């Protein structure tokens, strides 16, 4: 079966600024004629009934009113909708770019579970009534401060979910008895590289440095990274450094030169060039607009 092609109908699937863009949708769901994939960690909340995904050869039923999380890089297809009662089906989708998800602090266990193919369903008590609609209003507001609060609240929700055992609808890939699944091994290598990048952003870093932590040949490790993450390693590292720099600009009073150094850019001119191309404003202008 050929690999599914990602659908370009939503601009937040675009990869020019990140591995996809952050996005939210509230809509009446429709069955998907074919599987698709994209670069986000996706959250789904369905009201008015249940729905069924086909992920590889497994069918997974999503109950109503529960937040379900999965890495949408794994091909998935909505194959069944089951309304209950008079209420119309309504689906809320949250599209969290992988790089933003990986930059969220204190959720390492959840990051590994989702990147290993797990599908997690959160305790309903973690999601108050009206929360998703409030996030959607923040998303649609166009106000950077409200978007930042939205990210913080999502991170707090994910951190809170880890205070108890995770409930999975689809277990991470691999045999818990010990035999390694080939796909699990591939993902494990990529997770190792992702963690190394995150832990060493402020340091000079070559592709060879990152590949070395896997014990794999550099060419193969780079190819594996691109296949799984859907982005070349060098572009991913720049994106992660930009995210760190943006966070420092918004959350600290460090000088722009200090921010550039802490984010791992070797020169101030290179930092300015990448930052303006990514965000459309200078670092000073972004900081000025936060107030």
PDB file of N, CA, C and O in Angstrom, residues 214-284:
ATOM      1  N   UNK A 214      23.294   7.903  18.652  1.00  0.00           N
ATOM      2  CA  UNK A 214      22.521   6.688  18.325  1.00  0.00           C
ATOM      3  C   UNK A 214      23.412   5.484  18.065  1.00  0.00           C
ATOM      4  O   UNK A 214      22.931   4.347  18.099  1.00  0.00           O
ATOM      5  N   UNK A 215      24.697   5.718  17.779  1.00  0.00           N
ATOM      6  CA  UNK A 215      25.578   4.621  17.393  1.00  0.00           C
ATOM      7  C   UNK A 215      25.385   4.205  15.951  1.00  0.00           C
ATOM      8  O   UNK A 215      26.007   3.237  15.498  1.00  0.00           O
ATOM      9  N   UNK A 216      24.538   4.930  15.203  1.00  0.00           N
ATOM     10  CA  UNK A 216      24.286   4.593  13.809  1.00  0.00           C
ATOM     11  C   UNK A 216      25.242   5.359  12.893  1.00  0.00           C
ATOM     12  O   UNK A 216      25.823   6.373  13.286  1.00  0.00           O
ATOM     13  N   UNK A 217      25.380   4.888  11.671  1.00  0.00           N
ATOM     14  CA  UNK A 217      26.139   5.638  10.677  1.00  0.00           C
ATOM     15  C   UNK A 217      25.442   6.980  10.444  1.00  0.00           C
ATOM     16  O   UNK A 217      24.204   7.059  10.412  1.00  0.00           O
ATOM     17  N   UNK A 218      26.230   8.055  10.296  1.00  0.00           N
ATOM     18  CA  UNK A 218      25.653   9.391  10.208  1.00  0.00           C
ATOM     19  C   UNK A 218      24.633   9.518   9.078  1.00  0.00           C
ATOM     20  O   UNK A 218      23.536  10.062   9.271  1.00  0.00           O
ATOM     21  N   UNK A 219      24.954   9.006   7.907  1.00  0.00           N
ATOM     22  CA  UNK A 219      24.036   9.128   6.764  1.00  0.00           C
ATOM     23  C   UNK A 219      22.715   8.445   7.057  1.00  0.00           C
ATOM     24  O   UNK A 219      21.635   9.003   6.770  1.00  0.00           O
ATOM     25  N   UNK A 220      22.780   7.261   7.641  1.00  0.00           N
ATOM     26  CA  UNK A 220      21.538   6.538   7.945  1.00  0.00           C
ATOM     27  C   UNK A 220      20.746   7.258   9.036  1.00  0.00           C
ATOM     28  O   UNK A 220      19.524   7.387   8.954  1.00  0.00           O
ATOM     29  N   UNK A 221      21.443   7.755  10.067  1.00  0.00           N
ATOM     30  CA  UNK A 221      20.752   8.440  11.156  1.00  0.00           C
ATOM     31  C   UNK A 221      20.046   9.693  10.646  1.00  0.00           C
ATOM     32  O   UNK A 221      18.897   9.974  11.022  1.00  0.00           O
ATOM     33  N   UNK A 222      20.701  10.454   9.768  1.00  0.00           N
ATOM     34  CA  UNK A 222      20.081  11.661   9.222  1.00  0.00           C
ATOM     35  C   UNK A 222      18.878  11.320   8.355  1.00  0.00           C
ATOM     36  O   UNK A 222      17.847  11.998   8.398  1.00  0.00           O
ATOM     37  N   UNK A 223      19.002  10.265   7.567  1.00  0.00           N
ATOM     38  CA  UNK A 223      17.877   9.828   6.740  1.00  0.00           C
ATOM     39  C   UNK A 223      16.704   9.386   7.606  1.00  0.00           C
ATOM     40  O   UNK A 223      15.543   9.724   7.331  1.00  0.00           O
ATOM     41  N   UNK A 224      17.012   8.652   8.673  1.00  0.00           N
ATOM     42  CA  UNK A 224      15.969   8.183   9.588  1.00  0.00           C
ATOM     43  C   UNK A 224      15.274   9.370  10.256  1.00  0.00           C
ATOM     44  O   UNK A 224      14.036   9.397  10.366  1.00  0.00           O
ATOM     45  N   UNK A 225      16.037  10.340  10.669  1.00  0.00           N
ATOM     46  CA  UNK A 225      15.471  11.529  11.307  1.00  0.00           C
ATOM     47  C   UNK A 225      14.503  12.223  10.359  1.00  0.00           C
ATOM     48  O   UNK A 225      13.369  12.577  10.742  1.00  0.00           O
ATOM     49  N   UNK A 226      14.919  12.417   9.120  1.00  0.00           N
ATOM     50  CA  UNK A 226      14.071  13.106   8.145  1.00  0.00           C
ATOM     51  C   UNK A 226      12.807  12.314   7.852  1.00  0.00           C
ATOM     52  O   UNK A 226      11.711  12.879   7.735  1.00  0.00           O
ATOM     53  N   UNK A 227      12.919  10.996   7.757  1.00  0.00           N
ATOM     54  CA  UNK A 227      11.752  10.159   7.474  1.00  0.00           C
ATOM     55  C   UNK A 227      10.714  10.250   8.595  1.00  0.00           C
ATOM     56  O   UNK A 227       9.514  10.342   8.334  1.00  0.00           O
ATOM     57  N   UNK A 228      11.172  10.230   9.842  1.00  0.00           N
ATOM     58  CA  UNK A 228      10.242  10.191  10.971  1.00  0.00           C
ATOM     59  C   UNK A 228       9.709  11.582  11.306  1.00  0.00           C
ATOM     60  O   UNK A 228       8.515  11.761  11.550  1.00  0.00           O
ATOM     61  N   UNK A 229      10.574  12.575  11.318  1.00  0.00           N
ATOM     62  CA  UNK A 229      10.189  13.922  11.731  1.00  0.00           C
ATOM     63  C   UNK A 229       9.632  14.736  10.563  1.00  0.00           C
ATOM     64  O   UNK A 229       8.958  15.736  10.762  1.00  0.00           O
ATOM     65  N   UNK A 230       9.900  14.289   9.327  1.00  0.00           N
ATOM     66  CA  UNK A 230       9.444  14.977   8.117  1.00  0.00           C
ATOM     67  C   UNK A 230      10.114  16.337   7.961  1.00  0.00           C
ATOM     68  O   UNK A 230       9.539  17.264   7.402  1.00  0.00           O
ATOM     69  N   UNK A 231      11.330  16.451   8.454  1.00  0.00           N
ATOM     70  CA  UNK A 231      12.071  17.706   8.332  1.00  0.00           C
ATOM     71  C   UNK A 231      13.554  17.389   8.476  1.00  0.00           C
ATOM     72  O   UNK A 231      13.935  16.609   9.362  1.00  0.00           O
ATOM     73  N   UNK A 232      14.418  17.964   7.628  1.00  0.00           N
ATOM     74  CA  UNK A 232      15.860  17.741   7.794  1.00  0.00           C
ATOM     75  C   UNK A 232      16.333  18.200   9.166  1.00  0.00           C
ATOM     76  O   UNK A 232      15.815  19.174   9.730  1.00  0.00           O
ATOM     77  N   UNK A 233      17.332  17.524   9.683  1.00  0.00           N
ATOM     78  CA  UNK A 233      17.794  17.802  11.036  1.00  0.00           C
ATOM     79  C   UNK A 233      18.248  19.239  11.215  1.00  0.00           C
ATOM     80  O   UNK A 233      17.924  19.882  12.213  1.00  0.00           O
ATOM     81  N   UNK A 234      19.008  19.797  10.267  1.00  0.00           N
ATOM     82  CA  UNK A 234      19.532  21.142  10.435  1.00  0.00           C
ATOM     83  C   UNK A 234      18.390  22.143  10.534  1.00  0.00           C
ATOM     84  O   UNK A 234      18.424  23.057  11.361  1.00  0.00           O
ATOM     85  N   UNK A 235      17.354  21.993   9.721  1.00  0.00           N
ATOM     86  CA  UNK A 235      16.221  22.914   9.782  1.00  0.00           C
ATOM     87  C   UNK A 235      15.472  22.756  11.105  1.00  0.00           C
ATOM     88  O   UNK A 235      14.984  23.725  11.689  1.00  0.00           O
ATOM     89  N   UNK A 236      15.392  21.530  11.593  1.00  0.00           N
ATOM     90  CA  UNK A 236      14.724  21.291  12.867  1.00  0.00           C
ATOM     91  C   UNK A 236      15.485  21.978  14.006  1.00  0.00           C
ATOM     92  O   UNK A 236      14.882  22.609  14.880  1.00  0.00           O
ATOM     93  N   UNK A 237      16.811  21.874  14.005  1.00  0.00           N
ATOM     94  CA  UNK A 237      17.615  22.495  15.062  1.00  0.00           C
ATOM     95  C   UNK A 237      17.422  24.012  15.046  1.00  0.00           C
ATOM     96  O   UNK A 237      17.253  24.645  16.097  1.00  0.00           O
ATOM     97  N   UNK A 238      17.423  24.620  13.863  1.00  0.00           N
ATOM     98  CA  UNK A 238      17.204  26.068  13.775  1.00  0.00           C
ATOM     99  C   UNK A 238      15.830  26.430  14.327  1.00  0.00           C
ATOM    100  O   UNK A 238      15.675  27.408  15.066  1.00  0.00           O
ATOM    101  N   UNK A 239      14.827  25.616  13.982  1.00  0.00           N
ATOM    102  CA  UNK A 239      13.480  25.911  14.473  1.00  0.00           C
ATOM    103  C   UNK A 239      13.420  25.833  15.993  1.00  0.00           C
ATOM    104  O   UNK A 239      12.796  26.673  16.652  1.00  0.00           O
ATOM    105  N   UNK A 240      14.067  24.846  16.586  1.00  0.00           N
ATOM    106  CA  UNK A 240      14.049  24.714  18.033  1.00  0.00           C
ATOM    107  C   UNK A 240      14.780  25.889  18.688  1.00  0.00           C
ATOM    108  O   UNK A 240      14.359  26.387  19.737  1.00  0.00           O
ATOM    109  N   UNK A 241      15.850  26.352  18.078  1.00  0.00           N
ATOM    110  CA  UNK A 241      16.567  27.503  18.623  1.00  0.00           C
ATOM    111  C   UNK A 241      15.712  28.765  18.534  1.00  0.00           C
ATOM    112  O   UNK A 241      15.727  29.603  19.445  1.00  0.00           O
ATOM    113  N   UNK A 242      14.953  28.891  17.455  1.00  0.00           N
ATOM    114  CA  UNK A 242      14.054  30.038  17.331  1.00  0.00           C
ATOM    115  C   UNK A 242      12.967  30.000  18.399  1.00  0.00           C
ATOM    116  O   UNK A 242      12.608  31.033  18.975  1.00  0.00           O
ATOM    117  N   UNK A 243      12.432  28.825  18.674  1.00  0.00           N
ATOM    118  CA  UNK A 243      11.416  28.712  19.716  1.00  0.00           C
ATOM    119  C   UNK A 243      11.973  29.092  21.079  1.00  0.00           C
ATOM    120  O   UNK A 243      11.316  29.770  21.867  1.00  0.00           O
ATOM    121  N   UNK A 244      13.213  28.653  21.363  1.00  0.00           N
ATOM    122  CA  UNK A 244      13.825  29.018  22.647  1.00  0.00           C
ATOM    123  C   UNK A 244      14.056  30.523  22.714  1.00  0.00           C
ATOM    124  O   UNK A 244      13.770  31.155  23.732  1.00  0.00           O
ATOM    125  N   UNK A 245      14.542  31.092  21.625  1.00  0.00           N
ATOM    126  CA  UNK A 245      14.791  32.531  21.605  1.00  0.00           C
ATOM    127  C   UNK A 245      13.495  33.309  21.791  1.00  0.00           C
ATOM    128  O   UNK A 245      13.447  34.290  22.549  1.00  0.00           O
ATOM    129  N   UNK A 246      12.450  32.894  21.128  1.00  0.00           N
ATOM    130  CA  UNK A 246      11.167  33.596  21.250  1.00  0.00           C
ATOM    131  C   UNK A 246      10.660  33.543  22.689  1.00  0.00           C
ATOM    132  O   UNK A 246      10.171  34.535  23.232  1.00  0.00           O
ATOM    133  N   UNK A 247      10.789  32.367  23.312  1.00  0.00           N
ATOM    134  CA  UNK A 247      10.346  32.236  24.701  1.00  0.00           C
ATOM    135  C   UNK A 247      11.164  33.146  25.617  1.00  0.00           C
ATOM    136  O   UNK A 247      10.613  33.812  26.504  1.00  0.00           O
ATOM    137  N   UNK A 248      12.476  33.213  25.404  1.00  0.00           N
ATOM    138  CA  UNK A 248      13.329  34.069  26.238  1.00  0.00           C
ATOM    139  C   UNK A 248      12.984  35.543  26.047  1.00  0.00           C
ATOM    140  O   UNK A 248      12.984  36.329  27.002  1.00  0.00           O
ATOM    141  N   UNK A 249      12.684  35.934  24.820  1.00  0.00           N
ATOM    142  CA  UNK A 249      12.330  37.329  24.554  1.00  0.00           C
ATOM    143  C   UNK A 249      11.035  37.717  25.259  1.00  0.00           C
ATOM    144  O   UNK A 249      10.882  38.833  25.753  1.00  0.00           O
ATOM    145  N   UNK A 250      10.089  36.789  25.294  1.00  0.00           N
ATOM    146  CA  UNK A 250       8.796  37.078  25.887  1.00  0.00           C
ATOM    147  C   UNK A 250       8.791  36.945  27.406  1.00  0.00           C
ATOM    148  O   UNK A 250       7.997  37.604  28.085  1.00  0.00           O
ATOM    149  N   UNK A 251       9.662  36.095  27.940  1.00  0.00           N
ATOM    150  CA  UNK A 251       9.565  35.755  29.353  1.00  0.00           C
ATOM    151  C   UNK A 251      10.707  36.305  30.204  1.00  0.00           C
ATOM    152  O   UNK A 251      10.700  36.145  31.420  1.00  0.00           O
ATOM    153  N   UNK A 252      11.711  36.922  29.582  1.00  0.00           N
ATOM    154  CA  UNK A 252      12.848  37.429  30.357  1.00  0.00           C
ATOM    155  C   UNK A 252      13.214  38.820  29.871  1.00  0.00           C
ATOM    156  O   UNK A 252      12.702  39.309  28.859  1.00  0.00           O
ATOM    157  N   UNK A 253      14.130  39.442  30.602  1.00  0.00           N
ATOM    158  CA  UNK A 253      14.639  40.754  30.213  1.00  0.00           C
ATOM    159  C   UNK A 253      16.073  40.674  29.705  1.00  0.00           C
ATOM    160  O   UNK A 253      16.787  41.689  29.668  1.00  0.00           O
ATOM    161  N   UNK A 254      16.500  39.485  29.310  1.00  0.00           N
ATOM    162  CA  UNK A 254      17.850  39.315  28.778  1.00  0.00           C
ATOM    163  C   UNK A 254      18.025  40.139  27.509  1.00  0.00           C
ATOM    164  O   UNK A 254      17.075  40.347  26.748  1.00  0.00           O
ATOM    165  N   UNK A 255      19.239  40.608  27.280  1.00  0.00           N
ATOM    166  CA  UNK A 255      19.510  41.359  26.065  1.00  0.00           C
ATOM    167  C   UNK A 255      19.331  40.462  24.846  1.00  0.00           C
ATOM    168  O   UNK A 255      19.402  39.229  24.949  1.00  0.00           O
ATOM    169  N   UNK A 256      19.145  41.078  23.695  1.00  0.00           N
ATOM    170  CA  UNK A 256      18.983  40.297  22.465  1.00  0.00           C
ATOM    171  C   UNK A 256      20.233  39.459  22.193  1.00  0.00           C
ATOM    172  O   UNK A 256      20.146  38.301  21.786  1.00  0.00           O
ATOM    173  N   UNK A 257      21.403  40.030  22.450  1.00  0.00           N
ATOM    174  CA  UNK A 257      22.644  39.276  22.249  1.00  0.00           C
ATOM    175  C   UNK A 257      22.700  38.058  23.168  1.00  0.00           C
ATOM    176  O   UNK A 257      23.119  36.970  22.763  1.00  0.00           O
ATOM    177  N   UNK A 258      22.264  38.243  24.429  1.00  0.00           N
ATOM    178  CA  UNK A 258      22.249  37.124  25.361  1.00  0.00           C
ATOM    179  C   UNK A 258      21.243  36.062  24.935  1.00  0.00           C
ATOM    180  O   UNK A 258      21.514  34.859  25.025  1.00  0.00           O
ATOM    181  N   UNK A 259      20.087  36.498  24.465  1.00  0.00           N
ATOM    182  CA  UNK A 259      19.073  35.555  23.981  1.00  0.00           C
ATOM    183  C   UNK A 259      19.635  34.735  22.825  1.00  0.00           C
ATOM    184  O   UNK A 259      19.474  33.506  22.778  1.00  0.00           O
ATOM    185  N   UNK A 260      20.292  35.395  21.888  1.00  0.00           N
ATOM    186  CA  UNK A 260      20.864  34.692  20.740  1.00  0.00           C
ATOM    187  C   UNK A 260      21.859  33.626  21.200  1.00  0.00           C
ATOM    188  O   UNK A 260      21.860  32.485  20.703  1.00  0.00           O
ATOM    189  N   UNK A 261      22.702  33.984  22.157  1.00  0.00           N
ATOM    190  CA  UNK A 261      23.705  33.037  22.655  1.00  0.00           C
ATOM    191  C   UNK A 261      23.053  31.877  23.393  1.00  0.00           C
ATOM    192  O   UNK A 261      23.431  30.712  23.194  1.00  0.00           O
ATOM    193  N   UNK A 262      22.068  32.175  24.257  1.00  0.00           N
ATOM    194  CA  UNK A 262      21.396  31.116  25.016  1.00  0.00           C
ATOM    195  C   UNK A 262      20.620  30.163  24.111  1.00  0.00           C
ATOM    196  O   UNK A 262      20.420  28.992  24.450  1.00  0.00           O
ATOM    197  N   UNK A 263      20.184  30.670  22.950  1.00  0.00           N
ATOM    198  CA  UNK A 263      19.441  29.822  22.020  1.00  0.00           C
ATOM    199  C   UNK A 263      20.368  29.066  21.074  1.00  0.00           C
ATOM    200  O   UNK A 263      19.899  28.233  20.294  1.00  0.00           O
ATOM    201  N   UNK A 264      21.665  29.361  21.132  1.00  0.00           N
ATOM    202  CA  UNK A 264      22.620  28.573  20.360  1.00  0.00           C
ATOM    203  C   UNK A 264      23.007  29.135  19.014  1.00  0.00           C
ATOM    204  O   UNK A 264      23.667  28.451  18.227  1.00  0.00           O
ATOM    205  N   UNK A 265      22.648  30.398  18.728  1.00  0.00           N
ATOM    206  CA  UNK A 265      23.044  30.991  17.444  1.00  0.00           C
ATOM    207  C   UNK A 265      24.479  31.491  17.538  1.00  0.00           C
ATOM    208  O   UNK A 265      24.836  32.214  18.476  1.00  0.00           O
ATOM    209  N   UNK A 266      25.327  31.137  16.578  1.00  0.00           N
ATOM    210  CA  UNK A 266      26.749  31.482  16.678  1.00  0.00           C
ATOM    211  C   UNK A 266      27.040  32.957  16.468  1.00  0.00           C
ATOM    212  O   UNK A 266      28.106  33.430  16.847  1.00  0.00           O
ATOM    213  N   UNK A 267      26.127  33.694  15.844  1.00  0.00           N
ATOM    214  CA  UNK A 267      26.362  35.124  15.640  1.00  0.00           C
ATOM    215  C   UNK A 267      25.034  35.865  15.724  1.00  0.00           C
ATOM    216  O   UNK A 267      23.964  35.302  15.452  1.00  0.00           O
ATOM    217  N   UNK A 268      25.109  37.142  16.091  1.00  0.00           N
ATOM    218  CA  UNK A 268      23.906  37.960  16.206  1.00  0.00           C
ATOM    219  C   UNK A 268      23.272  38.188  14.840  1.00  0.00           C
ATOM    220  O   UNK A 268      22.036  38.180  14.705  1.00  0.00           O
ATOM    221  N   UNK A 269      24.097  38.355  13.807  1.00  0.00           N
ATOM    222  CA  UNK A 269      23.549  38.585  12.464  1.00  0.00           C
ATOM    223  C   UNK A 269      22.780  37.360  11.971  1.00  0.00           C
ATOM    224  O   UNK A 269      21.719  37.496  11.345  1.00  0.00           O
ATOM    225  N   UNK A 270      23.305  36.171  12.251  1.00  0.00           N
ATOM    226  CA  UNK A 270      22.594  34.952  11.846  1.00  0.00           C
ATOM    227  C   UNK A 270      21.273  34.823  12.600  1.00  0.00           C
ATOM    228  O   UNK A 270      20.249  34.445  12.028  1.00  0.00           O
ATOM    229  N   UNK A 271      21.295  35.182  13.885  1.00  0.00           N
ATOM    230  CA  UNK A 271      20.064  35.142  14.678  1.00  0.00           C
ATOM    231  C   UNK A 271      19.011  36.078  14.085  1.00  0.00           C
ATOM    232  O   UNK A 271      17.859  35.691  13.893  1.00  0.00           O
ATOM    233  N   UNK A 272      19.400  37.309  13.792  1.00  0.00           N
ATOM    234  CA  UNK A 272      18.452  38.270  13.216  1.00  0.00           C
ATOM    235  C   UNK A 272      17.885  37.740  11.900  1.00  0.00           C
ATOM    236  O   UNK A 272      16.680  37.839  11.641  1.00  0.00           O
ATOM    237  N   UNK A 273      18.733  37.202  11.069  1.00  0.00           N
ATOM    238  CA  UNK A 273      18.293  36.722   9.751  1.00  0.00           C
ATOM    239  C   UNK A 273      17.241  35.631   9.895  1.00  0.00           C
ATOM    240  O   UNK A 273      16.163  35.697   9.282  1.00  0.00           O
ATOM    241  N   UNK A 274      17.529  34.630  10.721  1.00  0.00           N
ATOM    242  CA  UNK A 274      16.580  33.533  10.907  1.00  0.00           C
ATOM    243  C   UNK A 274      15.299  34.010  11.596  1.00  0.00           C
ATOM    244  O   UNK A 274      14.195  33.589  11.236  1.00  0.00           O
ATOM    245  N   UNK A 275      15.457  34.881  12.573  1.00  0.00           N
ATOM    246  CA  UNK A 275      14.292  35.311  13.356  1.00  0.00           C
ATOM    247  C   UNK A 275      13.311  36.106  12.497  1.00  0.00           C
ATOM    248  O   UNK A 275      12.100  35.866  12.532  1.00  0.00           O
ATOM    249  N   UNK A 276      13.821  37.048  11.726  1.00  0.00           N
ATOM    250  CA  UNK A 276      12.935  37.873  10.893  1.00  0.00           C
ATOM    251  C   UNK A 276      12.268  37.028   9.823  1.00  0.00           C
ATOM    252  O   UNK A 276      11.080  37.203   9.520  1.00  0.00           O
ATOM    253  N   UNK A 277      12.996  36.095   9.253  1.00  0.00           N
ATOM    254  CA  UNK A 277      12.384  35.224   8.237  1.00  0.00           C
ATOM    255  C   UNK A 277      11.295  34.347   8.840  1.00  0.00           C
ATOM    256  O   UNK A 277      10.284  34.057   8.193  1.00  0.00           O
ATOM    257  N   UNK A 278      11.489  33.894  10.071  1.00  0.00           N
ATOM    258  CA  UNK A 278      10.512  32.992  10.690  1.00  0.00           C
ATOM    259  C   UNK A 278       9.286  33.732  11.201  1.00  0.00           C
ATOM    260  O   UNK A 278       8.154  33.265  11.042  1.00  0.00           O
ATOM    261  N   UNK A 279       9.491  34.896  11.838  1.00  0.00           N
ATOM    262  CA  UNK A 279       8.395  35.560  12.545  1.00  0.00           C
ATOM    263  C   UNK A 279       7.944  36.874  11.909  1.00  0.00           C
ATOM    264  O   UNK A 279       6.929  37.442  12.321  1.00  0.00           O
ATOM    265  N   UNK A 280       8.691  37.355  10.925  1.00  0.00           N
ATOM    266  CA  UNK A 280       8.267  38.553  10.222  1.00  0.00           C
ATOM    267  C   UNK A 280       8.516  39.847  10.960  1.00  0.00           C
ATOM    268  O   UNK A 280       8.137  40.924  10.483  1.00  0.00           O
ATOM    269  N   UNK A 281       9.147  39.799  12.147  1.00  0.00           N
ATOM    270  CA  UNK A 281       9.483  40.996  12.928  1.00  0.00           C
ATOM    271  C   UNK A 281      10.867  40.808  13.535  1.00  0.00           C
ATOM    272  O   UNK A 281      11.370  39.682  13.621  1.00  0.00           O
ATOM    273  N   UNK A 282      11.471  41.896  13.966  1.00  0.00           N
ATOM    274  CA  UNK A 282      12.753  41.799  14.654  1.00  0.00           C
ATOM    275  C   UNK A 282      12.535  41.316  16.089  1.00  0.00           C
ATOM    276  O   UNK A 282      11.413  41.406  16.617  1.00  0.00           O
ATOM    277  N   UNK A 283      13.577  40.807  16.743  1.00  0.00           N
ATOM    278  CA  UNK A 283      13.432  40.423  18.159  1.00  0.00           C
ATOM    279  C   UNK A 283      12.946  41.570  19.034  1.00  0.00           C
ATOM    280  O   UNK A 283      12.107  41.367  19.921  1.00  0.00           O
ATOM    281  N   UNK A 284      13.462  42.780  18.785  1.00  0.00           N
ATOM    282  CA  UNK A 284      13.026  43.935  19.590  1.00  0.00           C
ATOM    283  C   UNK A 284      11.535  44.213  19.399  1.00  0.00           C
ATOM    284  O   UNK A 284      10.827  44.538  20.354  1.00  0.00           O
TER     285      UNK A 284
END
